[in-house]
GROMACS .gro file of C-alpha atoms in nm:
model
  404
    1UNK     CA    1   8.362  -0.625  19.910
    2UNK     CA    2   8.003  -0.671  20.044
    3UNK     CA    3   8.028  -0.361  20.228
    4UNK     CA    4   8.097  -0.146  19.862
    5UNK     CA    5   7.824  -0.305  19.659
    6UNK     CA    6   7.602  -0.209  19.957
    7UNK     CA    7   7.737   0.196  19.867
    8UNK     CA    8   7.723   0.102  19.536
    9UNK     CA    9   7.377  -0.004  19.495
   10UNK     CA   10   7.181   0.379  19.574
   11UNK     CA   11   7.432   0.521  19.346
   12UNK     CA   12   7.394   0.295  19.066
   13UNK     CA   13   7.020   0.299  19.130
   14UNK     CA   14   7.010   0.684  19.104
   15UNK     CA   15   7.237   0.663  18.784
   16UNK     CA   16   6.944   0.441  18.651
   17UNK     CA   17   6.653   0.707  18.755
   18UNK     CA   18   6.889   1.001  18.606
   19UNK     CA   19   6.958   0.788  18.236
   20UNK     CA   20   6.567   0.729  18.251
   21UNK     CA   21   6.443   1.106  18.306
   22UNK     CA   22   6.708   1.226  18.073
   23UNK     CA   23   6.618   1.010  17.830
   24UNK     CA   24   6.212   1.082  17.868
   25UNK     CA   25   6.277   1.457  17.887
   26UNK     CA   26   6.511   1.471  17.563
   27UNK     CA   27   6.344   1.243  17.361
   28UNK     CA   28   6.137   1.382  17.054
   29UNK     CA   29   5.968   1.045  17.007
   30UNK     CA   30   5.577   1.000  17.068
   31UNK     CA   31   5.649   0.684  17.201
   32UNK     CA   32   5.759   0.674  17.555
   33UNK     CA   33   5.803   0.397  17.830
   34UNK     CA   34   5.474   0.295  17.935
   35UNK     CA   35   5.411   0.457  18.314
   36UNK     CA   36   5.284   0.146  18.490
   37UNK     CA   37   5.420  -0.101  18.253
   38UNK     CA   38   5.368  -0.460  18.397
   39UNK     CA   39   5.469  -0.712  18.129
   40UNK     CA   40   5.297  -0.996  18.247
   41UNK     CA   41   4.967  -0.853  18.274
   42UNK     CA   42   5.038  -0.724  17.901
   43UNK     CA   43   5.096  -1.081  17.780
   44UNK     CA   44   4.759  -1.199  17.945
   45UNK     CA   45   4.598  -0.947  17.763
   46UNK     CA   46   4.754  -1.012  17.452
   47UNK     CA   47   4.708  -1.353  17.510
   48UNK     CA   48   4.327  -1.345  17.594
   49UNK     CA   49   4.275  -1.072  17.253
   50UNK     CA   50   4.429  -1.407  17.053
   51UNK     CA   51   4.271  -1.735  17.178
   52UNK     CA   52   3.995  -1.909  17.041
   53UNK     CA   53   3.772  -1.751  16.777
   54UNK     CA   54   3.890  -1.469  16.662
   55UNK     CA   55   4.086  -1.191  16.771
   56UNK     CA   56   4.029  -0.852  16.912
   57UNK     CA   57   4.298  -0.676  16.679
   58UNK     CA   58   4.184  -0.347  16.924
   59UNK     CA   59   4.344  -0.481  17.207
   60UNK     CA   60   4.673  -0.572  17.018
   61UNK     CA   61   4.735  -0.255  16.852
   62UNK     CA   62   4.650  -0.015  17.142
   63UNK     CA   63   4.946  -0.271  17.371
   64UNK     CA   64   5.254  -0.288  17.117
   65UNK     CA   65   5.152   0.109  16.992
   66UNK     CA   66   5.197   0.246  17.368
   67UNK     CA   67   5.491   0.061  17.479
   68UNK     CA   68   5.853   0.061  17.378
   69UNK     CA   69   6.110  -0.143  17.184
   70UNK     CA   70   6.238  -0.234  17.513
   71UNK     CA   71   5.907  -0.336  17.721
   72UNK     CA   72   5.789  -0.487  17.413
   73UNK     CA   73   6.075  -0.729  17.433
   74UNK     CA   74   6.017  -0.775  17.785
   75UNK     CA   75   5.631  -0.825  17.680
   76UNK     CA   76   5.735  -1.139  17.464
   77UNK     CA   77   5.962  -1.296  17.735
   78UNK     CA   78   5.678  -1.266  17.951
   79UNK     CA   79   5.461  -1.465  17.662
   80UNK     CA   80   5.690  -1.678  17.633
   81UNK     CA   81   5.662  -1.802  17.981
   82UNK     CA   82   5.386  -1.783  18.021
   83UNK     CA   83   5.162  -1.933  17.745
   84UNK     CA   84   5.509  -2.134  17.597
   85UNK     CA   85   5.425  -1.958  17.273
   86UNK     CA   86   5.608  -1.757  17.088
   87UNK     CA   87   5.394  -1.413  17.095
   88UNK     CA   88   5.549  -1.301  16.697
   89UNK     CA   89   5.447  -1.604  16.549
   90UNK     CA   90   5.086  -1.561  16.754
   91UNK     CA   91   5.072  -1.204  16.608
   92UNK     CA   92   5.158  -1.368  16.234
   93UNK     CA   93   4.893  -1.633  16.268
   94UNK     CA   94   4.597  -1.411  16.424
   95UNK     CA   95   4.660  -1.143  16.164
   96UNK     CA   96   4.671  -1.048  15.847
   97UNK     CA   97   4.792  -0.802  15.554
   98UNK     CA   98   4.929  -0.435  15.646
   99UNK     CA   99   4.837  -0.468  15.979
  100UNK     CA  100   5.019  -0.748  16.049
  101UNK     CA  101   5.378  -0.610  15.880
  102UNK     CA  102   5.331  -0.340  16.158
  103UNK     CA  103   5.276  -0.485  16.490
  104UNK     CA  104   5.531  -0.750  16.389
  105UNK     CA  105   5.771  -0.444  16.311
  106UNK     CA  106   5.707  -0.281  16.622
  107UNK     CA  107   5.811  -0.649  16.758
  108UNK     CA  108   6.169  -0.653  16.577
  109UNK     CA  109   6.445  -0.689  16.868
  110UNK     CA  110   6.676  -0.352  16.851
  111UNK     CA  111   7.035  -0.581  16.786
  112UNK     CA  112   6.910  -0.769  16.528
  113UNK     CA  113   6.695  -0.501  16.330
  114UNK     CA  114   6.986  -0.343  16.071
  115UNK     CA  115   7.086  -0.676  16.005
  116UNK     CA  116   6.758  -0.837  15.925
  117UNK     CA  117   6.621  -0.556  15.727
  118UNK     CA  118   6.972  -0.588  15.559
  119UNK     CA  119   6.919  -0.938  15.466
  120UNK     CA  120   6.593  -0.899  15.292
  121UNK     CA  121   6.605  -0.548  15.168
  122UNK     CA  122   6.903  -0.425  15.047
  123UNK     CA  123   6.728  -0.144  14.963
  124UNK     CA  124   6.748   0.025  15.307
  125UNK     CA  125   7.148   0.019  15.249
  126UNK     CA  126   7.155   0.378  15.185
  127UNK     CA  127   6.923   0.497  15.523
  128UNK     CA  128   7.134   0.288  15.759
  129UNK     CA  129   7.446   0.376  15.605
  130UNK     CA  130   7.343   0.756  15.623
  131UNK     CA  131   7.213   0.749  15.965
  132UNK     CA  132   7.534   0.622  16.109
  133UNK     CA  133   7.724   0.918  15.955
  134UNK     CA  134   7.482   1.237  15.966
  135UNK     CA  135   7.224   1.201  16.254
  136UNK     CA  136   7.453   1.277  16.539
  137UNK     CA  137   7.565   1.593  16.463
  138UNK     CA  138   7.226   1.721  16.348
  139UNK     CA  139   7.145   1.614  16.700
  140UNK     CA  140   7.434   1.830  16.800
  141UNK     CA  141   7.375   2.103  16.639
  142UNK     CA  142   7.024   2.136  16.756
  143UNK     CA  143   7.146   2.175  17.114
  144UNK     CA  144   7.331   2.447  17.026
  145UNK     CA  145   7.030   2.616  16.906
  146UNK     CA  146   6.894   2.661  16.578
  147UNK     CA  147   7.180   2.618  16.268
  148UNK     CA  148   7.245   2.810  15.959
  149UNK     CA  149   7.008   2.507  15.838
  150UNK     CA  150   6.713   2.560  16.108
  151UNK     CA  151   6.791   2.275  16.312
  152UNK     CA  152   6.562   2.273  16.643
  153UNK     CA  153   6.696   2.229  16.993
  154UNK     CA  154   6.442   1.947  17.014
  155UNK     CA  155   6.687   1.699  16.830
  156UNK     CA  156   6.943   1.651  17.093
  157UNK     CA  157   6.748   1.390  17.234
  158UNK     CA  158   6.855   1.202  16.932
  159UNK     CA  159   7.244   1.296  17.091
  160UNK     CA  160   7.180   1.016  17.376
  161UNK     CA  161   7.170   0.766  17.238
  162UNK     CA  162   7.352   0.516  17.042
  163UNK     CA  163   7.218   0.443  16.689
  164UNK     CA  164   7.179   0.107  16.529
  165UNK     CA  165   6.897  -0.189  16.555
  166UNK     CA  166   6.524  -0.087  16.636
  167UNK     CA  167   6.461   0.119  16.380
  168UNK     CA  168   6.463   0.051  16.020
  169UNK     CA  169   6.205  -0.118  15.838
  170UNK     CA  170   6.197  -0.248  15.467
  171UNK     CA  171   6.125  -0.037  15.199
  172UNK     CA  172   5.999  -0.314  14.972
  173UNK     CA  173   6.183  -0.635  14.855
  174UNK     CA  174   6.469  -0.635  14.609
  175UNK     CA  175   6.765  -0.440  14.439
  176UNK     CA  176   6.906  -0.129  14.615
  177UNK     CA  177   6.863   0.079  14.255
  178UNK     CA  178   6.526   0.188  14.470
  179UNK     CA  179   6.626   0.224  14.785
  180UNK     CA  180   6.544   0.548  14.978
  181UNK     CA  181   6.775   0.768  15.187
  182UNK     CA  182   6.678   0.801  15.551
  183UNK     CA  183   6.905   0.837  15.872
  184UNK     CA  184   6.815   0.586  16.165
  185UNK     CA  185   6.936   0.576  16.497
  186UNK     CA  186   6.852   0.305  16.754
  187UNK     CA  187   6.625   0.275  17.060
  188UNK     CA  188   6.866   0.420  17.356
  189UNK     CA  189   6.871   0.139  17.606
  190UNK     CA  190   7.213   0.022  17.622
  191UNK     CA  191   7.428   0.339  17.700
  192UNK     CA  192   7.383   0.709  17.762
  193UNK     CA  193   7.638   0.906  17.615
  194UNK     CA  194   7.714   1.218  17.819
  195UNK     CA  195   7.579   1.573  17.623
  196UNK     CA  196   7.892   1.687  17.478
  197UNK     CA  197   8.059   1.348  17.435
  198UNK     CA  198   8.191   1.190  17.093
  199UNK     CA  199   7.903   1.020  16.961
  200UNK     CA  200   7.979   0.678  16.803
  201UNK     CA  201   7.843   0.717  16.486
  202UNK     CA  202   8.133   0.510  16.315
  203UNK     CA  203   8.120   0.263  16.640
  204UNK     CA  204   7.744   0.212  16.550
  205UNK     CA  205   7.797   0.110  16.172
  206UNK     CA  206   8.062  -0.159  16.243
  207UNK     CA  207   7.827  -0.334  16.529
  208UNK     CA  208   7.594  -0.360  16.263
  209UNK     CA  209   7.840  -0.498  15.970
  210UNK     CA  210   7.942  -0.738  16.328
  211UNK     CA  211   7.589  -0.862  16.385
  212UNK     CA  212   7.578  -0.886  16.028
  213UNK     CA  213   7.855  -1.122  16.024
  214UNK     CA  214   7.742  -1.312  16.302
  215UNK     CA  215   7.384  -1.349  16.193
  216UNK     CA  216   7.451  -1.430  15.803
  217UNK     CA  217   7.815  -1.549  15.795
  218UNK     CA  218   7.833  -1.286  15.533
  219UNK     CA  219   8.047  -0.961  15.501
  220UNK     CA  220   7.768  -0.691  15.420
  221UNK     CA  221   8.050  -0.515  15.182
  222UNK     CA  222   8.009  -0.747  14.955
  223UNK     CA  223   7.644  -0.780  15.024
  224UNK     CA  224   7.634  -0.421  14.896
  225UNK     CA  225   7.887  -0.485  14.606
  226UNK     CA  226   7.704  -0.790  14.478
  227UNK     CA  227   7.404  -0.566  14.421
  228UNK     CA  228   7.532  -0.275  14.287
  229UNK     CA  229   7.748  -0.184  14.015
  230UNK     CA  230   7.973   0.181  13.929
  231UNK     CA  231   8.020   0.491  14.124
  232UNK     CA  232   7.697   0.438  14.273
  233UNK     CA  233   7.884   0.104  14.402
  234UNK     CA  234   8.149   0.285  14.494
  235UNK     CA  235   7.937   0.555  14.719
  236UNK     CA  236   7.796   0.267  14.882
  237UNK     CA  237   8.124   0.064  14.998
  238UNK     CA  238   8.270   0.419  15.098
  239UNK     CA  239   7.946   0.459  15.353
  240UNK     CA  240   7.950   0.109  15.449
  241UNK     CA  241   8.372   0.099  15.583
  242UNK     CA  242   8.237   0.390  15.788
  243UNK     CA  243   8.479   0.614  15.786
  244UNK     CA  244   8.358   0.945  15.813
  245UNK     CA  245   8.517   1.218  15.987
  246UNK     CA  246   8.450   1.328  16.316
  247UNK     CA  247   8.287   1.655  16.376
  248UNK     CA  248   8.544   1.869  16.574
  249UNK     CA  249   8.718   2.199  16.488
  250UNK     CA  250   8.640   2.341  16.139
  251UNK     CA  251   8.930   2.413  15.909
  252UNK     CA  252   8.776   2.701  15.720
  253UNK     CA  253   9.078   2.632  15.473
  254UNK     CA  254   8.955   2.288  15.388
  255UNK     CA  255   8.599   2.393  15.350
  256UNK     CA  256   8.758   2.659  15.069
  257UNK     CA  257   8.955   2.368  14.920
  258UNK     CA  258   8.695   2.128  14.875
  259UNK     CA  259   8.451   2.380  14.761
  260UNK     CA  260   8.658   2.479  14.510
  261UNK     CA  261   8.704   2.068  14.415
  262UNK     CA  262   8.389   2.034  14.408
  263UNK     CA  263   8.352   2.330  14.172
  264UNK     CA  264   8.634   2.184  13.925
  265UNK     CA  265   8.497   1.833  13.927
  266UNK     CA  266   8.135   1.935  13.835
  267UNK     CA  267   8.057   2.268  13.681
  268UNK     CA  268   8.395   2.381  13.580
  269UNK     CA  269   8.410   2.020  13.390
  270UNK     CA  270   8.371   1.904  13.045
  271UNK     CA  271   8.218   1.552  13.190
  272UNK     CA  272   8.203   1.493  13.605
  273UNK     CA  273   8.435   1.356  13.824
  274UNK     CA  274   8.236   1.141  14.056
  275UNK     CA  275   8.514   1.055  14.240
  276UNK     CA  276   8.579   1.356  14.386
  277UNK     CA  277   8.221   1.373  14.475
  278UNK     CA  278   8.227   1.050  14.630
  279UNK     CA  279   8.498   1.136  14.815
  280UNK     CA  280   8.390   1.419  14.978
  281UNK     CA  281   8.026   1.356  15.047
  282UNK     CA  282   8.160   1.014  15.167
  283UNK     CA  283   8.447   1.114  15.428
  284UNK     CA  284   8.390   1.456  15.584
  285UNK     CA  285   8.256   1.544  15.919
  286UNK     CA  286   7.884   1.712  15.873
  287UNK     CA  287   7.959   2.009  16.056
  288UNK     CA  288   8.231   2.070  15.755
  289UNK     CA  289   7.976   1.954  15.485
  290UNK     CA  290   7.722   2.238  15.595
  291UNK     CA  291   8.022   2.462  15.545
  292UNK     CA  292   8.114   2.337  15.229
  293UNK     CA  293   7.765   2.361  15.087
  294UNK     CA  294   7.778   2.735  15.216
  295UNK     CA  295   8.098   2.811  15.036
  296UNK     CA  296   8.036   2.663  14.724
  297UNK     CA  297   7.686   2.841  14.690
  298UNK     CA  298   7.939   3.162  14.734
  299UNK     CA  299   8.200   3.045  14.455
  300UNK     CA  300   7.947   2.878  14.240
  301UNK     CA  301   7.610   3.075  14.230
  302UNK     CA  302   7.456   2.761  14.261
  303UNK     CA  303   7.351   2.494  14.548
  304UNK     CA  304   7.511   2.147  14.543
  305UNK     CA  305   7.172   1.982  14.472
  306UNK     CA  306   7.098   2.196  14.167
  307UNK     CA  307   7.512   2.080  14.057
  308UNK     CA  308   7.446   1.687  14.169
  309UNK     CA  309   7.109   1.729  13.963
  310UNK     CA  310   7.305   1.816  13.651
  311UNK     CA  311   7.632   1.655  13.686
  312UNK     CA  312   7.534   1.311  13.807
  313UNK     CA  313   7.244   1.086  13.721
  314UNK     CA  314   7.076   0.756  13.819
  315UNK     CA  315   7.108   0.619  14.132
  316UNK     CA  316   7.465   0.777  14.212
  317UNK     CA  317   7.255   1.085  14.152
  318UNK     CA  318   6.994   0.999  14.419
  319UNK     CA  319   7.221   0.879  14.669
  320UNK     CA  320   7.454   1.200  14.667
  321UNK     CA  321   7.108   1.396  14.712
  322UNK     CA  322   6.980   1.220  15.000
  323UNK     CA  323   7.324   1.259  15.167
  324UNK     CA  324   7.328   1.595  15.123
  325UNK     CA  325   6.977   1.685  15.244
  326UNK     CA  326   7.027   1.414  15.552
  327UNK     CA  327   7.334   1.690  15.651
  328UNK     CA  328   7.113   1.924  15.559
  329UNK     CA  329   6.792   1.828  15.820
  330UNK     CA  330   6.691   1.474  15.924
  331UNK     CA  331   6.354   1.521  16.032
  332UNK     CA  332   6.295   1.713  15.699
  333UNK     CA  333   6.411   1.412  15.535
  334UNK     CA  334   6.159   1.234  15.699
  335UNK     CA  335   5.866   1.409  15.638
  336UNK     CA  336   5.950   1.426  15.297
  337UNK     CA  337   5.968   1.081  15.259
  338UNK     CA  338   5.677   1.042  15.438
  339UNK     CA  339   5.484   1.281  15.226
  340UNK     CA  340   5.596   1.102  14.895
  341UNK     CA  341   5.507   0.762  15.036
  342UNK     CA  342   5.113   0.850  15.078
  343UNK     CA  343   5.097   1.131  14.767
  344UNK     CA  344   4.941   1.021  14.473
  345UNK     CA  345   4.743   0.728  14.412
  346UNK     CA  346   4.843   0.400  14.610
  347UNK     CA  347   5.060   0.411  14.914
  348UNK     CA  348   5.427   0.277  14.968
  349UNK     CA  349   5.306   0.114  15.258
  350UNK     CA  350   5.661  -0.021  15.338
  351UNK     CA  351   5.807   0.291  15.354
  352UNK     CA  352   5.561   0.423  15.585
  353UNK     CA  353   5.575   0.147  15.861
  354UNK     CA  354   5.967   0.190  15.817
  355UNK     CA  355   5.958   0.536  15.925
  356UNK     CA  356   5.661   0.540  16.179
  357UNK     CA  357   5.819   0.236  16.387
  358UNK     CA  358   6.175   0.374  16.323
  359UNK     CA  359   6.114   0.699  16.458
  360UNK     CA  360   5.849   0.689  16.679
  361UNK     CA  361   6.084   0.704  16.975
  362UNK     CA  362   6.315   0.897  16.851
  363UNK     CA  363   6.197   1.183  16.677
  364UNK     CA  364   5.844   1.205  16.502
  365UNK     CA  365   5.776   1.517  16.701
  366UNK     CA  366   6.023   1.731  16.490
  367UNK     CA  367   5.918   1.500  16.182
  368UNK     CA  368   5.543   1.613  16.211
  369UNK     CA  369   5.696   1.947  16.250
  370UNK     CA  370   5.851   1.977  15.915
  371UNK     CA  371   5.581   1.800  15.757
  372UNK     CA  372   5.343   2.067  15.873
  373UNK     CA  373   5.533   2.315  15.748
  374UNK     CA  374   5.637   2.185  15.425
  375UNK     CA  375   5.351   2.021  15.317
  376UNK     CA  376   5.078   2.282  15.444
  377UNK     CA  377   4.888   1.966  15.622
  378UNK     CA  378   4.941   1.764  15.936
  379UNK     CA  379   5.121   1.361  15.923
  380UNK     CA  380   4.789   1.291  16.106
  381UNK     CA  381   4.575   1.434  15.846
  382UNK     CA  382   4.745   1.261  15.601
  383UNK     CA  383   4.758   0.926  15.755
  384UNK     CA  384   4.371   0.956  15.787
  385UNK     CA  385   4.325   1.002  15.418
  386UNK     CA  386   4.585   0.746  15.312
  387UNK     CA  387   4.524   0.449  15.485
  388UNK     CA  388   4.207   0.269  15.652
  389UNK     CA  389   4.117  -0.028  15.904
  390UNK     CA  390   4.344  -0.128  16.217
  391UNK     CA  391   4.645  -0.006  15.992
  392UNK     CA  392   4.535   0.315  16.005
  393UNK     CA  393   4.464   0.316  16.386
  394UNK     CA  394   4.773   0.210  16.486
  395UNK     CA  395   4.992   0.458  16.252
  396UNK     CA  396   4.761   0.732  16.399
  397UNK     CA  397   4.794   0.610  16.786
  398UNK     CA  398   5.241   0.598  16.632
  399UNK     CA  399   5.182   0.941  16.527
  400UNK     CA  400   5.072   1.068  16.858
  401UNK     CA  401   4.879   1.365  16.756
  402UNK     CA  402   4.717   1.576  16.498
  403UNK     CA  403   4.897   1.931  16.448
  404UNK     CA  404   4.640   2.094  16.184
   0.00000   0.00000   0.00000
């Protein structure tokens, strides 16, 4: 036995280095690993930028903006033994406002993120429910080159990894009538599915309804039904039990069918059947929705948003447009978002951290991408105008870099 864990060890060791380089060469984040990373010597700074009078809010932000989920949570273990403090409630005590919400975001633990932001913001239902169900294949389909959609190539790092915990942040306290529409998937420390594999999109969603369960001795179904009411209810359970098709083989005679349902239950129809909608916006695979959304643009002269837009209303109405354009392109979705969160006067602050922290190893790359090009002006730029102090700093150093 000795004798085959000595084998075993170089081979498991270079299975480690390979899952490491594949994961910093196919990630679209601009947050990496820190090269170098020592977590003790980051706790004695963060430490020293904390005691006494004072606190050098520099030091903090330029630590938890350059390291990861992961060696943050290593940072705070080292803390922890350290100092015997608890470095989160340090962080909550030495600051203060915006600033504050952030670096104890970027803090969250990745198993317990879904279910927290759950808890307190039911709101975020729809992005976590979403994410679970579209990002994966727009991951896939990026590796195949770019889709009848434009998907990019660059978003099959989002393929590795498993999604779930580290990245959602609250979009504001209260009912989900508000909530926004954005796909997450998790930091990608625990496994490294093979390119090509089944992704466990479905898998995902019921570890989080688990930790749910297990953190709140509460079944987050009827979290979501206790909150909502009607077909937008209904949406939302049929996202939640997570059963969504897999993406596989395409029968072109189901896209035709469901087209065509579609059709009937909308435009064709004095009134709307939201059922149908629900149903098929709620079950297929995404590879068959893009079809779908082809064919009925062929039978209908129109696209499904402009239908949705007329035949639904409300929140139902929102929802079934944020699924569609999270099939459509996630890190569109996302810059979108992230546009509409700083336009105007006043900023949805909440939204922003969400999406900053949440993405910022997973994708912001392609994210300032598609804001550049739909918005004629860089995420960098924008965050410059928008926002101000150490808040600002730290969303910039998140961002990673100005494309103007």
């Amino acid at each position: 036995m000795a004798k085959v864990s000595h084998f075993a060890a170089p081979l498991i060791s270079g299975f480690r280095r390979l899952k490491s380089f594949c994961i910093a060469v196919l990630s679209r984040g601009t947050v990496k690993d820190f090269a170098g990373f020592d977590a003790r010597t980051d706790a004695e700074t963060l430490r020293k930028a904390m005691k006494g009078l004072g606190t050098d809010e520099e030091a903090v932000l330029k630590i938890l903006t350059s390291r990861s989920n992961a060696q943050r949570q290593q940072i705070a273990a080292a803390f922890k033994t350290l100092f015997g403090r608890d470095l989160v409630d340090d962080l909550k005590s030495e600051l203060t406002g915006k600033f504050e919400t952030l670096m104890v975001a970027l803090m969250r633990p990745a198993r317990l993120f879904d279910a927290h932001e759950l808890k307190h913001a039911i709101k975020v239902i729809r992005e976590l429910l979403l994410a679970k169900t579209v990002q994966v294949p727009n991951a896939k389909r990026g590796f195949a080159g770019r889709g009848e959609s434009g998907g990019s190539t660059a978003s099959i790092g989002q393929e590795l990894r498993p999604m779930g915990a580290a990245e959602v942040m609250p979009v504001g306290r209260g009912s989900v009538q508000s909530c926004l529409a954005v796909p997450l998937p998790r930091t990608h420390r625990e496994m490294l599915p093979l390119p090509g594999s089944r992704l466990r999109t479905t898998a995902e969603l019921r570890n989080v309804k688990q930790v749910y369960l297990e953190e709140y001795e509460a079944n987050l179904e009827d979290h979501v039904t206790g909150d909502t009411t009607g077909y937008y209810q209904r949406m939302l359970v049929v996202l939640v039990q997570a059963n969504r098709d897999p993406d596989g083989r395409i029968d072109e005679g189901l896209v035709e069918q469901d087209a065509q349902v579609l059709f009937k239950a909308g435009e064709l129809k004095w009134g709307t059947d939201e059922e149908k909608f629900i149903t098929i916006l709620g079950t297929r695979s995404v590879c068959h929705l893009r079809k779908v959304f082809d064919k009925y643009m062929t039978i209908s002269g129109f696209q499904i948003e402009e239908t949705i837009d007329r035949e639904t209303s409300g929140d139902l109405e929102k929802l079934l447009l944020a699924i569609v354009k999270c099939v459509r392109s996630v890190p569109a979705y996302f810059a979108e978002s992230l546009f509409y969160a700083m336009k105007g006067a006043g900023t949805d602050d909440d939204t922003l951290i969400r999406i900053m922290v949440s993405r910022s190893e997973i994708d912001l790359l392609d994210i300032r991408r598609e804001f550049r090009k739909n918005f004629a002006k860089s995420l960098h730029h924008m965050i410059q105008k928008d926002t101000s102090g150490d808040f600002r700093k730290a969303l910039l150093l998140l961002c990673g870099g100005d494309d103007e």
